[in-house]
Short mmCIF file of C-alpha atoms in Angstrom, two decimals:
data_model
loop_
_atom_site.label_atom_id
_atom_site.label_comp_id
_atom_site.label_asym_id
_atom_site.label_seq_id
_atom_site.Cartn_x
_atom_site.Cartn_y
_atom_site.Cartn_z
CA ILE A 65 0.89 -18.76 0.82
CA TRP A 66 0.79 -15.07 2.13
CA LEU A 67 -2.60 -13.94 0.80
CA LYS A 68 -4.50 -15.03 -2.37
CA PRO A 69 -8.12 -14.27 -3.30
CA PRO A 70 -9.35 -17.96 -3.39
CA PHE A 71 -8.85 -18.01 0.50
CA ARG A 72 -12.20 -16.22 0.58
CA LEU A 73 -14.14 -18.10 -2.00
CA GLU A 74 -16.22 -19.70 0.73
CA PHE A 75 -17.26 -16.18 1.57
CA LEU A 76 -19.21 -15.51 -1.55
CA GLU A 77 -22.44 -15.05 0.45
CA ALA A 78 -20.56 -12.51 2.41
CA TRP A 79 -23.36 -10.15 3.32
CA ASP A 80 -25.31 -13.16 4.93
CA PHE A 81 -22.24 -13.94 6.94
CA VAL A 82 -21.09 -10.47 7.94
CA CYS A 83 -24.40 -8.91 8.67
CA ALA A 84 -26.26 -11.81 10.52
CA ALA A 85 -26.68 -11.17 14.18
CA THR A 86 -24.95 -13.95 15.81
CA SER A 87 -27.64 -14.48 18.40
CA GLY A 88 -30.58 -15.20 16.10
CA GLY A 89 -29.30 -14.98 12.55
CA GLU A 90 -31.32 -12.03 11.85
CA LYS A 91 -30.04 -9.94 8.92
CA MET A 92 -28.96 -6.35 9.58
CA ALA A 93 -31.96 -4.05 8.46
CA PRO A 94 -32.29 -0.43 8.08
CA LEU A 95 -33.46 1.49 10.93
CA SER A 96 -37.07 2.86 11.01
CA ASP A 97 -37.52 6.52 11.18
CA ASP A 98 -38.15 6.45 14.93
CA GLU A 99 -35.10 4.25 15.43
CA ALA A 100 -32.88 6.43 13.24
CA VAL A 101 -33.89 9.85 15.01
CA GLY A 102 -34.96 9.08 18.43
CA SER A 103 -34.32 5.65 19.94
CA GLN A 104 -32.46 6.14 23.15
CA GLN A 105 -30.92 2.71 23.26
CA ASN A 106 -29.52 3.11 19.55
CA LYS A 107 -28.29 6.59 20.53
CA GLU A 108 -26.30 4.88 23.47
CA VAL A 109 -24.66 2.24 21.19
CA VAL A 110 -23.88 4.94 18.68
CA GLU A 111 -22.21 7.07 21.22
CA GLN A 112 -20.22 4.11 22.40
CA VAL A 113 -18.65 3.45 19.02
CA GLY A 114 -17.86 7.02 18.56
CA MET A 115 -20.43 7.97 16.13
CA GLN A 116 -22.65 10.98 15.74
CA PRO A 117 -26.35 9.98 15.16
CA LYS A 118 -27.74 11.26 11.89
CA ALA A 119 -31.49 12.13 11.61
CA PHE A 120 -32.53 10.53 8.47
CA THR A 121 -36.27 10.13 7.52
CA GLU A 122 -37.51 6.65 6.89
CA GLU A 123 -37.48 7.47 3.16
CA GLN A 124 -33.90 8.63 3.23
CA VAL A 125 -32.89 5.46 5.11
CA GLU A 126 -34.53 3.11 2.57
CA GLU A 127 -32.96 5.09 -0.39
CA LEU A 128 -29.45 4.98 1.12
CA ALA A 129 -29.75 1.29 1.91
CA LYS A 130 -31.12 0.67 -1.67
CA HIS A 131 -27.94 2.18 -3.16
CA ASP A 132 -25.51 0.46 -0.74
CA LEU A 133 -23.30 -1.87 -2.55
CA THR A 134 -21.54 -3.45 0.49
CA SER A 135 -23.42 -6.89 -0.23
CA LYS A 136 -22.02 -6.74 -3.81
CA MET A 137 -18.43 -5.60 -2.84
CA THR A 138 -17.63 -7.89 0.26
CA PRO A 139 -16.96 -11.06 -1.78
CA PHE A 140 -14.22 -9.56 -3.64
CA LEU A 141 -12.27 -7.93 -0.55
CA ASP A 142 -10.08 -9.18 2.31
CA ARG A 143 -11.84 -8.95 5.57
CA HIS A 144 -9.22 -6.44 6.67
CA LEU A 145 -10.40 -4.11 3.89
CA ILE A 146 -14.14 -4.53 4.94
CA PHE A 147 -13.46 -2.90 8.47
CA PRO A 148 -13.10 0.69 7.12
CA ILE A 149 -16.17 0.13 5.06
CA PHE A 150 -18.17 -0.97 8.12
CA HIS A 151 -16.69 1.94 10.21
CA PHE A 152 -18.05 4.05 7.59
CA LEU A 153 -21.48 2.39 7.64
CA GLU A 154 -21.57 2.93 11.47
CA GLU A 155 -20.97 6.59 11.13
CA LEU A 156 -23.71 6.87 8.48
CA GLY A 157 -26.07 5.51 10.82
CA ILE A 158 -28.67 3.92 8.52
CA TYR A 159 -28.33 0.21 10.03
CA ASN A 160 -28.94 -1.03 13.35
CA PRO A 161 -25.76 -0.35 15.46
CA THR A 162 -26.22 -3.73 17.47
CA HIS A 163 -26.21 -5.74 14.27
CA MET A 164 -23.28 -3.70 12.85
CA THR A 165 -21.29 -4.46 15.95
CA ARG A 166 -22.06 -8.15 15.72
CA ALA A 167 -21.15 -8.01 12.02
CA MET A 168 -17.74 -6.63 13.16
CA LEU A 169 -17.32 -9.43 15.62
CA ASN A 170 -18.13 -12.11 12.77
CA LEU A 171 -15.33 -10.61 10.64
CA LEU A 172 -12.85 -10.43 13.58
CA ALA A 173 -13.51 -14.11 14.46
CA ASP A 174 -10.66 -15.33 12.00
CA THR A 175 -8.32 -12.52 12.83
CA LYS A 176 -6.04 -12.06 15.72
CA MET A 177 -7.08 -8.56 16.61
CA ILE A 178 -7.97 -9.56 20.16
CA ASP A 179 -8.33 -6.00 21.67
CA PHE A 180 -10.66 -5.06 18.84
CA ALA A 181 -12.90 -7.80 19.49
CA VAL A 182 -12.81 -7.03 23.25
CA ASP A 183 -13.77 -3.45 22.61
CA LYS A 184 -16.95 -4.63 20.46
CA TYR A 185 -18.01 -7.06 23.27
CA GLN A 186 -17.64 -4.02 25.64
CA THR A 187 -19.78 -1.90 23.23
CA LEU A 188 -22.47 -4.55 23.21
CA GLY A 189 -22.31 -4.56 27.17
CA GLU A 190 -21.54 -8.23 27.01
CA GLU A 191 -18.92 -10.25 28.94
CA VAL A 192 -15.81 -10.87 26.96
CA PRO A 193 -15.49 -14.64 26.31
CA GLU A 194 -12.91 -16.55 28.20
CA SER A 195 -11.81 -18.16 24.73
CA LEU A 196 -10.49 -14.53 23.89
CA ASN A 197 -8.13 -14.41 26.83
CA GLU A 198 -6.98 -17.63 25.79
CA LYS A 199 -6.47 -16.70 22.28
CA ARG A 200 -4.55 -13.57 23.34
CA GLU A 201 -2.03 -15.64 25.26
CA GLU A 202 -1.56 -17.95 22.28
CA VAL A 203 -1.09 -15.06 19.91
CA LEU A 204 1.39 -13.41 22.16
CA SER A 205 3.36 -16.85 22.32
CA GLN A 206 3.28 -17.36 18.62
CA LEU A 207 4.67 -13.62 17.92
CA SER A 208 7.37 -14.39 20.52
CA ASP A 209 8.36 -17.73 19.12
CA SER A 210 8.25 -16.40 15.49
CA ARG A 211 10.36 -13.33 16.15
CA GLU A 212 12.90 -15.39 18.00
CA ARG A 213 13.44 -17.80 15.08
CA LEU A 214 13.63 -14.76 12.89
CA MET A 215 16.02 -12.79 14.81
CA PRO A 216 19.22 -13.56 12.84
CA LEU A 217 17.41 -12.22 9.51
CA LEU A 218 15.85 -9.21 11.54
CA GLN A 219 19.38 -8.13 12.58
CA ILE A 220 20.46 -8.01 9.07
CA LEU A 221 17.54 -6.16 7.90
CA GLU A 222 18.25 -3.61 10.49
CA ASP A 223 21.74 -3.21 9.51
CA GLN A 224 21.98 -0.90 6.51
CA GLU A 225 25.28 -2.16 5.21
CA LYS A 226 24.28 -5.78 5.17
CA LEU A 227 20.84 -4.80 3.69
CA GLN A 228 22.79 -3.25 0.82
CA GLN A 229 24.70 -6.50 0.25
CA VAL A 230 21.32 -8.29 -0.35
CA SER A 231 21.15 -7.30 -4.05
CA THR A 232 24.58 -8.50 -4.84
CA PHE A 233 23.54 -12.12 -4.38
CA LYS A 234 22.35 -14.12 -7.32
CA SER A 235 20.03 -16.38 -5.42
CA VAL A 236 18.25 -16.97 -2.14
CA LYS A 237 20.55 -19.93 -1.52
CA ASP A 238 23.59 -17.91 -1.98
CA LEU A 239 22.12 -15.20 0.49
CA CYS A 240 21.44 -17.74 3.01
CA GLU A 241 24.85 -19.21 2.64
CA GLY A 242 26.53 -15.73 2.66
CA PHE A 243 24.87 -14.60 5.99
CA ASP A 244 24.90 -18.14 7.45
CA LEU A 245 21.08 -18.40 7.62
CA GLU A 246 18.76 -21.41 7.60
CA PRO A 247 17.00 -21.88 4.39
CA GLU A 248 13.70 -22.15 5.99
CA ILE A 249 14.06 -18.53 7.37
CA LEU A 250 12.26 -16.98 4.53
CA ASP A 251 9.28 -19.01 5.22
CA ASP A 252 9.54 -17.79 8.83
CA LEU A 253 9.55 -14.09 7.64
CA VAL A 254 6.37 -14.70 5.53
CA HIS A 255 4.73 -16.46 8.76
CA TYR A 256 5.83 -13.50 10.88
CA THR A 257 4.60 -10.97 8.40
CA LYS A 258 1.27 -12.71 8.30
CA LEU A 259 0.92 -12.73 12.09
CA GLN A 260 1.65 -9.01 12.21
CA PHE A 261 -1.05 -8.50 9.51
CA ASP A 262 -3.66 -10.64 11.29
CA CYS A 263 -3.05 -8.63 14.57
CA GLY A 264 -3.64 -5.47 12.75
CA ASN A 265 -0.04 -4.17 12.81
CA TYR A 266 -0.16 -3.20 9.30
CA SER A 267 2.84 -0.73 9.33
CA MET A 268 5.14 -3.46 10.71
CA GLY A 269 3.69 -6.01 8.18
CA CYS A 270 4.33 -3.50 5.37
CA GLU A 271 7.96 -2.97 6.15
CA LEU A 272 8.70 -6.84 6.55
CA LEU A 273 6.93 -7.59 3.32
CA LYS A 274 9.03 -4.79 1.48
CA HIS A 275 12.06 -6.68 2.87
CA TYR A 276 10.88 -10.01 1.77
CA ARG A 277 10.21 -8.72 -1.67
CA THR A 278 13.63 -7.25 -1.82
CA ILE A 279 15.26 -10.46 -0.90
CA MET A 280 13.04 -12.52 -3.36
CA SER A 281 14.04 -10.06 -6.25
CA VAL A 282 17.53 -11.83 -6.28
CA GLU A 283 15.88 -15.16 -7.08
CA GLU A 284 15.37 -15.53 -10.75
CA ASN A 285 13.15 -18.74 -10.66
CA SER A 286 10.54 -17.61 -8.06
CA LYS A 287 7.25 -19.46 -8.56
CA GLY A 288 4.40 -17.57 -9.78
CA SER A 289 2.25 -18.48 -7.06
CA GLU A 290 4.85 -16.96 -4.50
CA ILE A 291 5.06 -13.84 -6.60
CA LEU A 292 1.35 -13.34 -6.82
CA SER A 293 0.74 -14.05 -3.02
CA CYS A 294 3.47 -11.40 -2.39
CA TYR A 295 1.63 -8.88 -4.61
CA TRP A 296 -1.69 -9.38 -2.78
CA GLY A 297 -0.10 -9.06 0.60
CA SER A 298 1.67 -5.98 -0.45
CA LEU A 299 -1.37 -4.46 -2.00
CA SER A 300 -3.52 -5.02 0.99
CA LEU A 301 -0.78 -3.60 3.33
CA PHE A 302 -0.22 -0.46 1.16
CA ILE A 303 -3.81 0.10 1.08
CA LEU A 304 -4.28 -0.14 4.82
CA THR A 305 -1.37 2.03 5.58
CA GLY A 306 -2.45 4.75 3.23
CA GLU A 307 0.48 4.27 0.77
CA HIS A 308 -1.39 4.65 -2.29
CA ASP A 309 1.31 5.54 -4.64
CA ASP A 310 3.05 2.31 -3.70
CA ALA A 311 -0.27 0.41 -4.11
CA SER A 312 -0.62 1.97 -7.55
CA ASP A 313 2.96 0.55 -8.54
CA ILE A 314 1.80 -2.89 -7.33
CA LEU A 315 -1.43 -2.61 -9.19
CA LYS A 316 0.50 -2.02 -12.46
CA GLN A 317 2.91 -4.79 -11.67
CA MET A 318 0.12 -7.38 -11.02
CA ASP A 319 -1.60 -6.23 -14.46
CA THR A 320 1.62 -7.01 -16.17
CA PHE A 321 1.81 -10.36 -14.19
CA PHE A 322 -1.59 -11.21 -15.37
CA GLU A 323 -0.84 -10.52 -19.06
CA ASP A 324 2.19 -12.90 -19.00
CA ALA A 325 0.42 -15.64 -16.65
CA SER A 326 0.61 -18.28 -19.31
CA LYS A 327 0.10 -21.12 -16.85
CA MET A 328 -3.03 -19.69 -15.23
CA SER A 329 -6.49 -20.65 -16.59
CA LYS A 330 -8.73 -18.17 -18.14
CA ARG A 331 -11.17 -18.47 -15.14
CA GLU A 332 -8.56 -17.94 -12.60
CA ILE A 333 -7.40 -14.82 -14.38
CA LEU A 334 -10.86 -13.40 -14.57
CA LEU A 335 -11.32 -14.05 -10.71
CA GLN A 336 -8.04 -12.65 -9.76
CA ARG A 337 -8.59 -9.43 -12.22
CA THR A 338 -12.15 -9.04 -10.66
CA TRP A 339 -10.59 -8.90 -7.20
CA LEU A 340 -8.06 -6.44 -8.46
CA LEU A 341 -10.55 -4.09 -9.91
CA HIS A 342 -12.11 -3.83 -6.61
CA TRP A 343 -9.10 -3.15 -4.85
CA THR A 344 -8.15 -0.51 -7.39
CA LEU A 345 -10.96 1.66 -6.08
CA TRP A 346 -8.75 2.56 -2.94
CA CYS A 347 -6.02 3.99 -5.13
CA ILE A 348 -8.55 5.98 -7.36
CA PHE A 349 -10.89 7.43 -4.88
CA LYS A 350 -9.01 7.28 -1.61
CA ALA A 351 -5.46 8.57 -2.82
CA ASP A 352 -4.61 12.16 -2.15
CA LYS A 353 -3.17 12.24 -5.80
CA VAL A 354 -4.47 9.72 -8.29
CA ASN A 355 -2.27 7.95 -10.59
CA PRO A 356 -3.62 8.52 -14.21
CA ALA A 357 -2.23 5.31 -15.18
CA VAL A 358 -4.23 3.51 -12.55
CA VAL A 359 -7.59 5.10 -13.91
CA ASP A 360 -6.62 4.33 -17.29
CA LEU A 361 -6.28 0.67 -16.27
CA PHE A 362 -9.44 0.64 -14.48
CA LEU A 363 -11.24 2.02 -17.74
CA SER A 364 -9.30 0.12 -20.27
CA GLU A 365 -11.52 -2.16 -22.61
CA LYS A 366 -10.24 -5.34 -20.84
CA SER A 367 -11.41 -4.02 -17.40
CA LEU A 368 -14.64 -2.96 -18.74
CA SER A 369 -15.23 -6.43 -20.44
CA ILE A 370 -14.45 -8.09 -17.11
CA ILE A 371 -16.77 -5.59 -15.18
CA SER A 372 -19.55 -6.50 -17.73
CA LEU A 373 -19.00 -10.22 -17.22
CA SER A 374 -18.58 -10.55 -13.60
CA CYS A 375 -19.03 -7.31 -11.45
CA PRO A 376 -21.32 -4.81 -13.26
CA HIS A 377 -21.91 -2.88 -9.91
CA LEU A 378 -18.62 -1.30 -10.72
CA PHE A 379 -20.06 0.59 -13.51
CA ARG A 380 -21.11 3.18 -10.68
CA TYR A 381 -17.20 3.80 -10.18
CA VAL A 382 -16.64 3.79 -14.00
CA GLY A 383 -19.23 6.57 -14.17
CA ALA A 384 -17.84 8.44 -11.28
CA CYS A 385 -14.30 8.30 -13.01
CA LEU A 386 -15.85 9.91 -16.09
CA ILE A 387 -17.37 12.67 -14.24
CA LEU A 388 -14.49 13.37 -11.61
CA HIS A 389 -11.59 13.27 -14.15
CA LYS A 390 -11.89 15.89 -16.80
CA ARG A 391 -8.95 14.63 -18.82
CA LEU A 392 -11.25 11.67 -19.89
CA LYS A 393 -13.71 13.75 -22.13
CA ASN A 394 -12.38 11.86 -25.09
CA ILE A 395 -13.49 8.46 -24.03
CA VAL A 396 -16.85 9.50 -22.25
CA ARG A 397 -18.96 8.79 -25.10
CA ASP A 398 -17.55 5.35 -25.99
CA THR A 399 -17.57 4.44 -22.31
CA VAL A 400 -21.19 5.50 -21.94
CA TRP A 401 -22.13 3.33 -24.85
CA ILE A 402 -20.88 0.29 -22.94
CA VAL A 403 -22.70 1.41 -19.69
CA HIS A 404 -25.87 1.67 -21.86
CA HIS A 405 -25.30 -1.89 -23.38
CA GLU A 406 -25.15 -3.21 -19.60
CA ALA A 407 -27.90 -1.11 -18.28
CA GLY A 408 -29.99 -4.21 -17.83
CA SER A 409 -27.39 -5.67 -15.50
CA TYR A 410 -26.79 -2.63 -13.44
CA ALA A 411 -28.22 1.01 -13.28
CA ASP A 412 -27.98 3.72 -10.48
CA PRO A 413 -28.40 7.46 -10.56
CA ILE A 414 -24.75 8.01 -11.61
CA THR A 415 -25.07 5.67 -14.55
CA ARG A 416 -28.52 7.11 -15.52
CA LEU A 417 -26.99 10.50 -15.46
CA LEU A 418 -24.70 9.87 -18.07
CA LEU A 419 -27.27 7.89 -20.15
CA ALA A 420 -29.61 10.70 -19.87
CA LEU A 421 -26.82 13.12 -21.07
CA TYR A 422 -25.18 11.33 -23.78
CA THR A 423 -27.54 8.72 -25.14
CA ASP A 424 -31.21 10.18 -24.63
CA VAL A 425 -30.08 13.79 -24.56
CA ASP A 426 -32.55 14.68 -21.79
CA PHE A 427 -31.24 17.57 -19.75
CA ASP A 428 -34.27 17.66 -17.42
CA GLU A 429 -33.81 13.93 -16.67
CA ALA A 430 -29.96 14.45 -16.21
CA GLN A 431 -30.66 17.27 -13.54
CA ARG A 432 -33.25 14.93 -11.70
CA GLU A 433 -30.58 12.15 -11.80
CA LEU A 434 -27.83 14.52 -10.39
CA GLN A 435 -30.19 15.29 -7.37
CA LYS A 436 -30.33 11.73 -6.76
CA CYS A 437 -26.60 11.25 -7.00
CA ALA A 438 -26.36 13.19 -3.85
CA THR A 439 -27.87 10.39 -1.95
CA VAL A 440 -25.73 7.72 -3.66
CA CYS A 441 -22.41 9.56 -2.92
CA GLN A 442 -23.52 10.35 0.75
CA GLY A 443 -23.96 6.56 1.21
CA ASP A 444 -20.79 5.35 -0.73
CA PHE A 445 -17.65 4.89 1.20
CA PHE A 446 -15.54 5.64 -1.89
CA LEU A 447 -17.51 8.64 -3.24
CA VAL A 448 -18.71 10.43 -0.15
CA GLN A 449 -15.64 12.67 -0.03
CA HIS A 450 -15.94 13.70 -3.70
CA TRP A 451 -19.54 14.89 -3.81
CA PRO A 452 -18.77 18.58 -4.11
CA GLU A 453 -16.33 17.87 -7.03
CA PHE A 454 -18.70 15.50 -8.40
CA GLU A 455 -21.65 17.82 -8.45
CA GLU A 456 -19.53 20.78 -10.03
CA ASN A 457 -18.20 18.59 -12.68
CA ALA A 458 -21.44 17.02 -13.60
CA ARG A 459 -22.96 20.58 -14.04
CA LEU A 460 -20.11 21.41 -16.22
CA LEU A 461 -20.80 18.35 -18.32
CA ILE A 462 -24.45 19.10 -18.65
CA PHE A 463 -23.83 22.81 -19.58
CA GLU A 464 -21.22 21.80 -22.17
CA THR A 465 -23.29 19.20 -23.67
CA TYR A 466 -26.24 21.89 -23.84
CA CYS A 467 -23.75 24.27 -25.43
CA ARG A 468 -22.74 21.91 -28.15
CA ILE A 469 -26.31 21.42 -29.09
CA HIS A 470 -27.85 24.57 -28.83
CA GLN A 471 -26.47 27.73 -30.93
CA CYS A 472 -28.04 30.40 -28.67
CA ILE A 473 -28.44 30.02 -24.85
CA ASN A 474 -30.28 32.41 -22.60
CA ILE A 475 -28.20 33.26 -19.80
CA ARG A 476 -31.18 34.09 -17.38
CA MET A 477 -32.49 30.69 -18.07
CA ILE A 478 -29.15 28.96 -17.37
CA ALA A 479 -28.93 31.18 -14.14
CA THR A 480 -32.27 29.89 -12.97
CA LYS A 481 -31.37 26.30 -13.33
CA LEU A 482 -28.11 26.77 -11.78
CA ASN A 483 -29.55 28.84 -8.73
CA MET A 484 -27.26 31.93 -9.58
CA GLU A 485 -27.74 35.76 -10.48
CA ALA A 486 -27.63 36.70 -14.00
CA GLU A 487 -24.34 38.47 -13.83
CA GLU A 488 -22.75 35.65 -11.74
CA ALA A 489 -24.02 33.09 -14.21
CA GLU A 490 -22.61 35.22 -16.95
CA LEU A 491 -19.15 35.27 -15.25
CA TRP A 492 -19.21 31.53 -14.61
CA ILE A 493 -20.14 30.69 -18.16
CA VAL A 494 -17.19 33.01 -19.37
CA LYS A 495 -14.85 30.82 -17.26
CA LEU A 496 -16.42 27.64 -18.44
CA ILE A 497 -16.23 28.59 -22.11
CA GLN A 498 -12.32 29.38 -21.48
CA ASN A 499 -11.62 26.33 -19.61
CA ALA A 500 -13.43 23.90 -21.88
CA LYS A 501 -12.01 25.73 -24.92
CA LEU A 502 -15.50 26.02 -26.60
CA ASP A 503 -15.91 28.19 -29.64
CA ALA A 504 -18.33 30.64 -28.33
CA ARG A 505 -18.89 34.39 -27.50
CA ILE A 506 -21.04 36.30 -24.82
CA ASP A 507 -23.71 38.72 -26.33
CA SER A 508 -24.25 40.72 -23.42
CA GLU A 509 -26.90 42.90 -25.02
CA LYS A 510 -29.30 40.17 -25.73
CA SER A 511 -27.92 38.30 -22.62
CA ARG A 512 -27.22 35.07 -24.36
CA VAL A 513 -24.28 32.85 -25.18
CA VAL A 514 -23.68 32.22 -29.03
CA MET A 515 -22.04 29.06 -30.07
CA SER A 516 -20.17 28.52 -33.20
CA LYS A 517 -20.51 24.98 -34.69
CA ALA A 518 -17.81 23.13 -36.52
CA PRO A 519 -18.80 19.74 -38.31
CA PRO A 520 -16.50 17.03 -37.11
CA SER A 521 -13.96 15.89 -39.55
CA VAL A 522 -14.32 12.59 -41.44
CA TYR A 523 -11.31 11.10 -39.74
CA GLN A 524 -12.86 11.88 -36.33
CA GLN A 525 -16.07 10.31 -37.43
CA VAL A 526 -14.12 6.91 -38.49
CA ILE A 527 -12.31 6.83 -35.10
CA GLU A 528 -15.57 7.18 -33.17
CA LYS A 529 -17.40 4.43 -35.25
CA THR A 530 -14.54 1.95 -34.82
CA LYS A 531 -13.54 2.58 -31.16
CA ASN A 532 -15.87 -0.12 -29.58
CA LEU A 533 -15.02 -2.98 -31.95
CA SER A 534 -12.87 -4.72 -29.32
CA PHE A 535 -15.54 -4.50 -26.76
CA ARG A 536 -18.27 -5.75 -29.22
CA SER A 537 -16.05 -8.63 -30.24
CA THR A 538 -15.43 -9.64 -26.76
CA MET A 539 -19.22 -9.60 -25.79
CA LEU A 540 -20.13 -11.35 -29.06
CA LEU A 541 -17.79 -14.24 -28.27
CA SER A 542 -19.00 -14.53 -24.90
CA ASN A 543 -22.54 -14.73 -25.97
CA LEU A 544 -21.57 -17.40 -28.54
CA GLU A 545 -19.88 -19.44 -25.90
CA LYS A 546 -22.99 -19.16 -23.66
CA LYS A 547 -25.27 -20.37 -26.40
CA ASP A 548 -22.86 -23.39 -27.40
CA LYS A 549 -22.92 -24.27 -23.65
CA GLU A 550 -26.60 -24.09 -23.58
CA LYS A 551 -27.01 -26.24 -26.67
CA PHE A 552 -24.56 -28.84 -25.06
CA ILE A 553 -26.34 -28.94 -21.67
CA GLY A 554 -29.72 -29.41 -23.73
CA SER A 555 -28.54 -32.17 -25.92
#
């Protein structure tokens, strides 16, 4: 098997594993104010790992650590996907650098990235264990032997004419006979690809797995487990190499696979989809151009039900999607209703901002939560680069909602709240009205915005009241199953 989520099921208490200092089992703790700002030892370690020390106050450190979701995310990620998150936390500088480095060493223990591990020991100023040098020789030998066994197939993959002939075969057996290859050579290809992946050579692994998928596409009777393992491997490699468009295509294929996976149990599908939702975050928040279909998949009723059942912390990113993607305005209220329903399971400034705006209609509270969102985004691996756009779009949502409730809005009052001059605010409001297609006009004499209200149609009201029926039914069924299980245990 190439890669499959259950291989890390023993990793469910991941934060205890990756954040414990190997010497004494001490959990990684936020730095105190003095440590964060002035400790010479910490500064030296920070400089060694290429970080710029950041001067946070003790309150800021506690707030950033409080909203850090790493402990909740890592049980659903492959260790190779955790490395960039840890690198971000190192640069953020809110955790003890020594403990962060030891955490990285813990993660590296089950990989073959020897040079990376050596660098970390040097960062700590410790002698590199002799076992690492022995492991290096072992890994080099494995790579050499595996490549030698695979050489006949690699020569075919490097020949464009022969590579084009692959699709003409009807099965893998015919392909092996046509090119005079051993039947086990595909297993050798998978093994060699996995070796490259474990060594951190993601580009090579990505190309090899692409070829493997091309070869396997001629086999009509491929096993479901083989297809799924190939999907997980491809997805991880596309993410790690920054090929987010290809990763998005794999995500959609995996969604279709799970829809048709009749032989998998509901529990296994729930687990697999929970992993998939976590990995989807790279395609939404790290891609240069986001595929709308991936966002729609992440915000679908099925995905929201899974998030409610197994990973409510992902509601942070549900809320972020609603704010960052303006085209989602039509589903904001319905999705916020679900967020409100699950507020007891998870809440942070981003979800509370949406609740204040759409449930409580409390604009002062919305402004306060927006200020707290700056801290959340600053300490979040996926959201840190989106804060300027997030802030601007959140302000637009607040203003648009305010416009829909009030018929007359004083421009000077809005300008004061937005930290703008009255004339500048007036121009900003004019552009906002045009972009949001609000039915409004500017009364320059009285320095106000006058809104024209149109009652919603009966058709629209019926749609709004029935949109959540599927989600409500899912949650009702889940609650009934829990009660039946409790009764059965009690009896």
